[in-house]
Amino acid sequence: SLLLDLLTPVIKSWPSEWCLEANKWSLQIHGGYGYTRDYAPEQTYRDNRLNMIHEGTNGIQSLDLLGRKVHLQNGRGIDLLCKRVEETIKIANEIGKKTYLSNLEKHAEALADATTRLQRTTSVLKKAGENDPALMLCNSHEYLNMFGHTVVAWFWLKLESAATLALFESNTCMEEELNLLKGQLLSSQYYYTYELPKTIQQADALISLDNTNLQMRDEYF
């Protein structure tokens, strides 16, 4: 239940924000028609835009994650998460050595680095919060994004491991199943190439304890 408590803000907010990016591009590729009611993307976008607002806005969820959830039982939730990730990395490396069909070992290493980055960033922010809670929380939304990107990379490694093993043992797979598995491998490859690296910049900004958001005033607008 402690791990579920930790992940609840991420489960609610990360998909609502980043899946909307997929909606945005589905609208974009339709050109001008994507903006009209002749096609589904405009309604899908409008409907999904609500998800970042109801049941606690993403900003509130980020404050809950960084201000409360990561501190529960002296940070034991983060420890549990990292342990689960380590188990997945171990399995991925074993499958990678056995099959040589994908970038599993490379992605396992990238996830290990991202998890270490998340732990270090969390420690720095928690220490800063001991003396200045506002400084700790002023970039909580960026922390939530970093946390979510790392967790989703974990999910992708689990899926990539299963798909790789299935392809390795694909003597009886039909063509449609093979295409699905290959698509999953490429999707994971895309995520690890273009999405997970975002956590590097996010960690750098968070660890610097930048207080730009705290300096802004109403009269500056």
mmCIF file of C-alpha atoms in Angstrom:
data_model
loop_
_atom_site.group_PDB
_atom_site.id
_atom_site.type_symbol
_atom_site.label_atom_id
_atom_site.label_comp_id
_atom_site.label_asym_id
_atom_site.label_seq_id
_atom_site.Cartn_x
_atom_site.Cartn_y
_atom_site.Cartn_z
ATOM 1 C CA SER A 1 0.000 0.000 0.000
ATOM 2 C CA LEU A 2 2.944 2.341 0.620
ATOM 3 C CA LEU A 3 4.137 1.930 -2.966
ATOM 4 C CA LEU A 4 0.596 2.546 -4.208
ATOM 5 C CA ASP A 5 0.394 5.706 -2.093
ATOM 6 C CA LEU A 6 3.646 6.922 -3.644
ATOM 7 C CA LEU A 7 2.570 6.205 -7.210
ATOM 8 C CA THR A 8 -1.010 7.498 -6.975
ATOM 9 C CA PRO A 9 -0.152 11.139 -7.858
ATOM 10 C CA VAL A 10 1.912 9.895 -10.792
ATOM 11 C CA ILE A 11 -0.769 7.513 -12.036
ATOM 12 C CA LYS A 12 -3.332 10.299 -11.984
ATOM 13 C CA SER A 13 -1.301 13.115 -13.470
ATOM 14 C CA TRP A 14 1.428 11.806 -15.786
ATOM 15 C CA PRO A 15 -0.924 10.135 -18.306
ATOM 16 C CA SER A 16 -3.303 13.090 -18.222
ATOM 17 C CA GLU A 17 -0.516 15.467 -19.229
ATOM 18 C CA TRP A 18 1.587 13.430 -21.612
ATOM 19 C CA CYS A 19 -1.170 11.455 -23.317
ATOM 20 C CA LEU A 20 -2.587 14.840 -24.253
ATOM 21 C CA GLU A 21 0.586 15.266 -26.309
ATOM 22 C CA ALA A 22 -0.514 12.258 -28.365
ATOM 23 C CA ASN A 23 -3.930 13.885 -28.774
ATOM 24 C CA LYS A 24 -2.225 17.071 -29.909
ATOM 25 C CA TRP A 25 -0.291 15.298 -32.633
ATOM 26 C CA SER A 26 -3.310 13.289 -33.764
ATOM 27 C CA LEU A 27 -5.061 16.620 -34.285
ATOM 28 C CA GLN A 28 -2.006 18.079 -36.008
ATOM 29 C CA ILE A 29 -1.608 15.352 -38.618
ATOM 30 C CA HIS A 30 -5.191 15.945 -39.782
ATOM 31 C CA GLY A 31 -4.220 19.487 -40.711
ATOM 32 C CA GLY A 32 -7.094 21.971 -40.693
ATOM 33 C CA TYR A 33 -9.617 19.141 -40.562
ATOM 34 C CA GLY A 34 -8.254 18.093 -37.175
ATOM 35 C CA TYR A 35 -9.675 21.307 -35.741
ATOM 36 C CA THR A 36 -13.188 20.636 -37.018
ATOM 37 C CA ARG A 37 -15.940 18.388 -35.743
ATOM 38 C CA ASP A 38 -15.801 16.311 -38.913
ATOM 39 C CA TYR A 39 -13.151 14.146 -37.253
ATOM 40 C CA ALA A 40 -12.672 12.746 -33.750
ATOM 41 C CA PRO A 41 -9.368 14.346 -32.606
ATOM 42 C CA GLU A 42 -10.835 17.724 -31.620
ATOM 43 C CA GLN A 43 -13.383 16.141 -29.288
ATOM 44 C CA THR A 44 -10.822 13.691 -27.926
ATOM 45 C CA TYR A 45 -8.532 16.614 -27.135
ATOM 46 C CA ARG A 46 -11.295 18.610 -25.423
ATOM 47 C CA ASP A 47 -12.420 15.622 -23.372
ATOM 48 C CA ASN A 48 -8.937 14.619 -22.298
ATOM 49 C CA ARG A 49 -7.895 18.170 -21.424
ATOM 50 C CA LEU A 50 -10.178 17.887 -18.413
ATOM 51 C CA ASN A 51 -8.096 15.067 -16.953
ATOM 52 C CA MET A 52 -5.376 17.441 -15.748
ATOM 53 C CA ILE A 53 -7.976 19.388 -13.753
ATOM 54 C CA HIS A 54 -10.517 17.112 -12.063
ATOM 55 C CA GLU A 55 -9.784 14.941 -9.007
ATOM 56 C CA GLY A 56 -6.950 17.281 -8.028
ATOM 57 C CA THR A 57 -5.065 19.330 -10.596
ATOM 58 C CA ASN A 58 -1.628 18.180 -11.650
ATOM 59 C CA GLY A 59 -0.101 20.998 -9.616
ATOM 60 C CA ILE A 60 -1.823 19.721 -6.484
ATOM 61 C CA GLN A 61 -0.735 16.172 -7.281
ATOM 62 C CA SER A 62 2.884 17.317 -7.597
ATOM 63 C CA LEU A 63 2.703 19.041 -4.202
ATOM 64 C CA ASP A 64 1.248 15.863 -2.710
ATOM 65 C CA LEU A 65 4.038 13.750 -4.208
ATOM 66 C CA LEU A 66 7.003 15.911 -3.239
ATOM 67 C CA GLY A 67 5.544 17.492 -0.134
ATOM 68 C CA ARG A 68 4.083 14.391 1.446
ATOM 69 C CA LYS A 69 4.291 11.031 -0.319
ATOM 70 C CA VAL A 70 8.078 10.796 -0.726
ATOM 71 C CA HIS A 71 8.479 11.513 3.003
ATOM 72 C CA LEU A 72 6.171 8.754 4.272
ATOM 73 C CA GLN A 73 7.909 6.303 6.630
ATOM 74 C CA ASN A 74 11.184 8.133 6.130
ATOM 75 C CA GLY A 75 11.166 7.650 2.360
ATOM 76 C CA ARG A 76 10.521 3.923 2.408
ATOM 77 C CA GLY A 77 8.182 4.233 -0.600
ATOM 78 C CA ILE A 78 11.055 5.363 -2.835
ATOM 79 C CA ASP A 79 13.144 2.461 -1.553
ATOM 80 C CA LEU A 80 10.372 0.006 -2.440
ATOM 81 C CA LEU A 81 10.034 1.495 -5.900
ATOM 82 C CA CYS A 82 13.769 1.288 -6.561
ATOM 83 C CA LYS A 83 13.818 -2.326 -5.395
ATOM 84 C CA ARG A 84 11.063 -3.218 -7.879
ATOM 85 C CA VAL A 85 12.919 -1.394 -10.648
ATOM 86 C CA GLU A 86 16.143 -3.265 -9.801
ATOM 87 C CA GLU A 87 14.290 -6.578 -10.106
ATOM 88 C CA THR A 88 13.014 -5.584 -13.545
ATOM 89 C CA ILE A 89 16.510 -4.496 -14.625
ATOM 90 C CA LYS A 90 17.953 -7.845 -13.535
ATOM 91 C CA ILE A 91 15.352 -9.776 -15.545
ATOM 92 C CA ALA A 92 15.867 -7.524 -18.581
ATOM 93 C CA ASN A 93 19.622 -8.121 -18.529
ATOM 94 C CA GLU A 94 19.099 -11.874 -18.305
ATOM 95 C CA ILE A 95 16.722 -11.867 -21.264
ATOM 96 C CA GLY A 96 19.007 -9.540 -23.198
ATOM 97 C CA LYS A 97 21.980 -11.876 -22.781
ATOM 98 C CA LYS A 98 19.857 -14.843 -23.799
ATOM 99 C CA THR A 99 18.224 -13.384 -26.906
ATOM 100 C CA TYR A 100 20.301 -10.568 -28.447
ATOM 101 C CA LEU A 101 17.124 -9.387 -30.193
ATOM 102 C CA SER A 102 16.762 -5.856 -28.815
ATOM 103 C CA ASN A 103 18.419 -3.060 -26.869
ATOM 104 C CA LEU A 104 17.318 -4.495 -23.538
ATOM 105 C CA GLU A 105 20.681 -4.282 -21.788
ATOM 106 C CA LYS A 106 21.245 -0.742 -23.041
ATOM 107 C CA HIS A 107 17.797 0.300 -21.844
ATOM 108 C CA ALA A 108 18.288 -1.477 -18.519
ATOM 109 C CA GLU A 109 21.421 0.581 -17.950
ATOM 110 C CA ALA A 110 19.594 3.790 -18.902
ATOM 111 C CA LEU A 111 16.813 2.991 -16.439
ATOM 112 C CA ALA A 112 19.347 2.267 -13.692
ATOM 113 C CA ASP A 113 20.932 5.673 -14.318
ATOM 114 C CA ALA A 114 17.525 7.382 -14.301
ATOM 115 C CA THR A 115 16.582 5.699 -11.023
ATOM 116 C CA THR A 116 19.829 6.830 -9.415
ATOM 117 C CA ARG A 117 19.136 10.345 -10.705
ATOM 118 C CA LEU A 118 15.664 10.265 -9.171
ATOM 119 C CA GLN A 119 17.015 9.115 -5.800
ATOM 120 C CA ARG A 120 19.697 11.819 -5.748
ATOM 121 C CA THR A 121 17.269 14.538 -6.798
ATOM 122 C CA THR A 122 14.776 13.470 -4.143
ATOM 123 C CA SER A 123 17.463 13.536 -1.444
ATOM 124 C CA VAL A 124 18.592 17.045 -2.423
ATOM 125 C CA LEU A 125 15.040 18.382 -2.423
ATOM 126 C CA LYS A 126 14.148 16.745 0.880
ATOM 127 C CA LYS A 127 17.233 18.245 2.508
ATOM 128 C CA ALA A 128 16.367 21.679 1.119
ATOM 129 C CA GLY A 129 12.848 21.301 2.483
ATOM 130 C CA GLU A 130 14.113 20.910 6.032
ATOM 131 C CA ASN A 131 14.994 24.609 6.095
ATOM 132 C CA ASP A 132 12.858 26.027 3.277
ATOM 133 C CA PRO A 133 9.739 24.055 2.284
ATOM 134 C CA ALA A 134 8.800 26.661 -0.325
ATOM 135 C CA LEU A 135 12.129 26.192 -2.095
ATOM 136 C CA MET A 136 11.628 22.440 -2.124
ATOM 137 C CA LEU A 137 8.136 22.708 -3.584
ATOM 138 C CA CYS A 138 8.463 25.585 -6.045
ATOM 139 C CA ASN A 139 9.438 23.190 -8.861
ATOM 140 C CA SER A 140 7.300 20.263 -7.735
ATOM 141 C CA HIS A 141 5.589 19.961 -11.132
ATOM 142 C CA GLU A 142 8.947 19.397 -12.818
ATOM 143 C CA TYR A 143 9.736 16.787 -10.168
ATOM 144 C CA LEU A 144 6.447 15.047 -10.902
ATOM 145 C CA ASN A 145 7.288 14.935 -14.607
ATOM 146 C CA MET A 146 10.733 13.525 -13.893
ATOM 147 C CA PHE A 147 9.292 10.954 -11.519
ATOM 148 C CA GLY A 148 6.637 9.963 -14.056
ATOM 149 C CA HIS A 149 9.089 9.650 -16.929
ATOM 150 C CA THR A 150 11.230 7.319 -14.826
ATOM 151 C CA VAL A 151 8.290 5.168 -13.741
ATOM 152 C CA VAL A 152 6.990 4.864 -17.300
ATOM 153 C CA ALA A 153 10.492 3.864 -18.456
ATOM 154 C CA TRP A 154 10.242 1.071 -15.894
ATOM 155 C CA PHE A 155 6.932 -0.072 -17.424
ATOM 156 C CA TRP A 156 8.435 0.037 -20.906
ATOM 157 C CA LEU A 157 11.383 -2.111 -19.859
ATOM 158 C CA LYS A 158 9.000 -4.708 -18.430
ATOM 159 C CA LEU A 159 6.993 -4.738 -21.655
ATOM 160 C CA GLU A 160 10.113 -4.783 -23.840
ATOM 161 C CA SER A 161 11.462 -7.749 -21.883
ATOM 162 C CA ALA A 162 8.251 -9.709 -22.414
ATOM 163 C CA ALA A 163 8.103 -8.803 -26.112
ATOM 164 C CA THR A 164 11.756 -9.746 -26.644
ATOM 165 C CA LEU A 165 11.286 -13.130 -25.010
ATOM 166 C CA ALA A 166 8.116 -13.749 -27.008
ATOM 167 C CA LEU A 167 9.932 -12.962 -30.264
ATOM 168 C CA PHE A 168 12.784 -15.263 -29.285
ATOM 169 C CA GLU A 169 10.268 -18.074 -28.778
ATOM 170 C CA SER A 170 8.112 -17.086 -31.766
ATOM 171 C CA ASN A 171 8.021 -20.379 -33.650
ATOM 172 C CA THR A 172 4.235 -20.526 -33.408
ATOM 173 C CA CYS A 173 3.427 -16.799 -33.566
ATOM 174 C CA MET A 174 1.181 -15.541 -36.354
ATOM 175 C CA GLU A 175 2.241 -12.557 -38.454
ATOM 176 C CA GLU A 176 -0.096 -10.159 -36.637
ATOM 177 C CA GLU A 177 1.399 -11.167 -33.292
ATOM 178 C CA LEU A 178 4.928 -10.726 -34.620
ATOM 179 C CA ASN A 179 4.067 -7.260 -35.912
ATOM 180 C CA LEU A 180 2.611 -6.297 -32.526
ATOM 181 C CA LEU A 181 5.749 -7.464 -30.710
ATOM 182 C CA LYS A 182 8.049 -5.619 -33.117
ATOM 183 C CA GLY A 183 5.937 -2.493 -32.687
ATOM 184 C CA GLN A 184 6.314 -2.722 -28.922
ATOM 185 C CA LEU A 185 10.093 -2.956 -29.236
ATOM 186 C CA LEU A 186 10.220 0.105 -31.471
ATOM 187 C CA SER A 187 7.918 2.042 -29.138
ATOM 188 C CA SER A 188 10.223 1.278 -26.235
ATOM 189 C CA GLN A 189 13.203 2.274 -28.343
ATOM 190 C CA TYR A 190 11.522 5.614 -29.090
ATOM 191 C CA TYR A 191 10.776 6.243 -25.427
ATOM 192 C CA TYR A 192 14.314 5.506 -24.306
ATOM 193 C CA THR A 193 15.776 7.643 -27.101
ATOM 194 C CA TYR A 194 13.534 10.712 -26.890
ATOM 195 C CA GLU A 195 11.608 10.723 -23.608
ATOM 196 C CA LEU A 196 13.709 9.279 -20.792
ATOM 197 C CA PRO A 197 16.696 11.591 -21.537
ATOM 198 C CA LYS A 198 14.463 14.518 -20.533
ATOM 199 C CA THR A 199 15.028 13.468 -16.925
ATOM 200 C CA ILE A 200 18.680 14.536 -17.205
ATOM 201 C CA GLN A 201 17.782 18.198 -17.727
ATOM 202 C CA GLN A 202 14.966 17.965 -15.199
ATOM 203 C CA ALA A 203 17.326 16.587 -12.557
ATOM 204 C CA ASP A 204 19.926 19.283 -13.257
ATOM 205 C CA ALA A 205 17.334 22.030 -12.830
ATOM 206 C CA LEU A 206 15.868 20.524 -9.676
ATOM 207 C CA ILE A 207 19.206 19.841 -7.997
ATOM 208 C CA SER A 208 20.288 23.422 -8.657
ATOM 209 C CA LEU A 209 17.400 24.500 -6.376
ATOM 210 C CA ASP A 210 16.442 27.225 -8.818
ATOM 211 C CA ASN A 211 13.990 29.672 -7.204
ATOM 212 C CA THR A 212 12.814 31.579 -10.286
ATOM 213 C CA ASN A 213 9.196 30.667 -9.583
ATOM 214 C CA LEU A 214 9.438 32.072 -6.053
ATOM 215 C CA GLN A 215 10.738 35.426 -7.302
ATOM 216 C CA MET A 216 7.782 36.137 -9.600
ATOM 217 C CA ARG A 217 5.231 38.711 -8.373
ATOM 218 C CA ASP A 218 1.737 39.583 -9.544
ATOM 219 C CA GLU A 219 2.801 43.107 -10.441
ATOM 220 C CA TYR A 220 5.411 41.766 -12.897
ATOM 221 C CA PHE A 221 2.657 40.662 -15.298
#
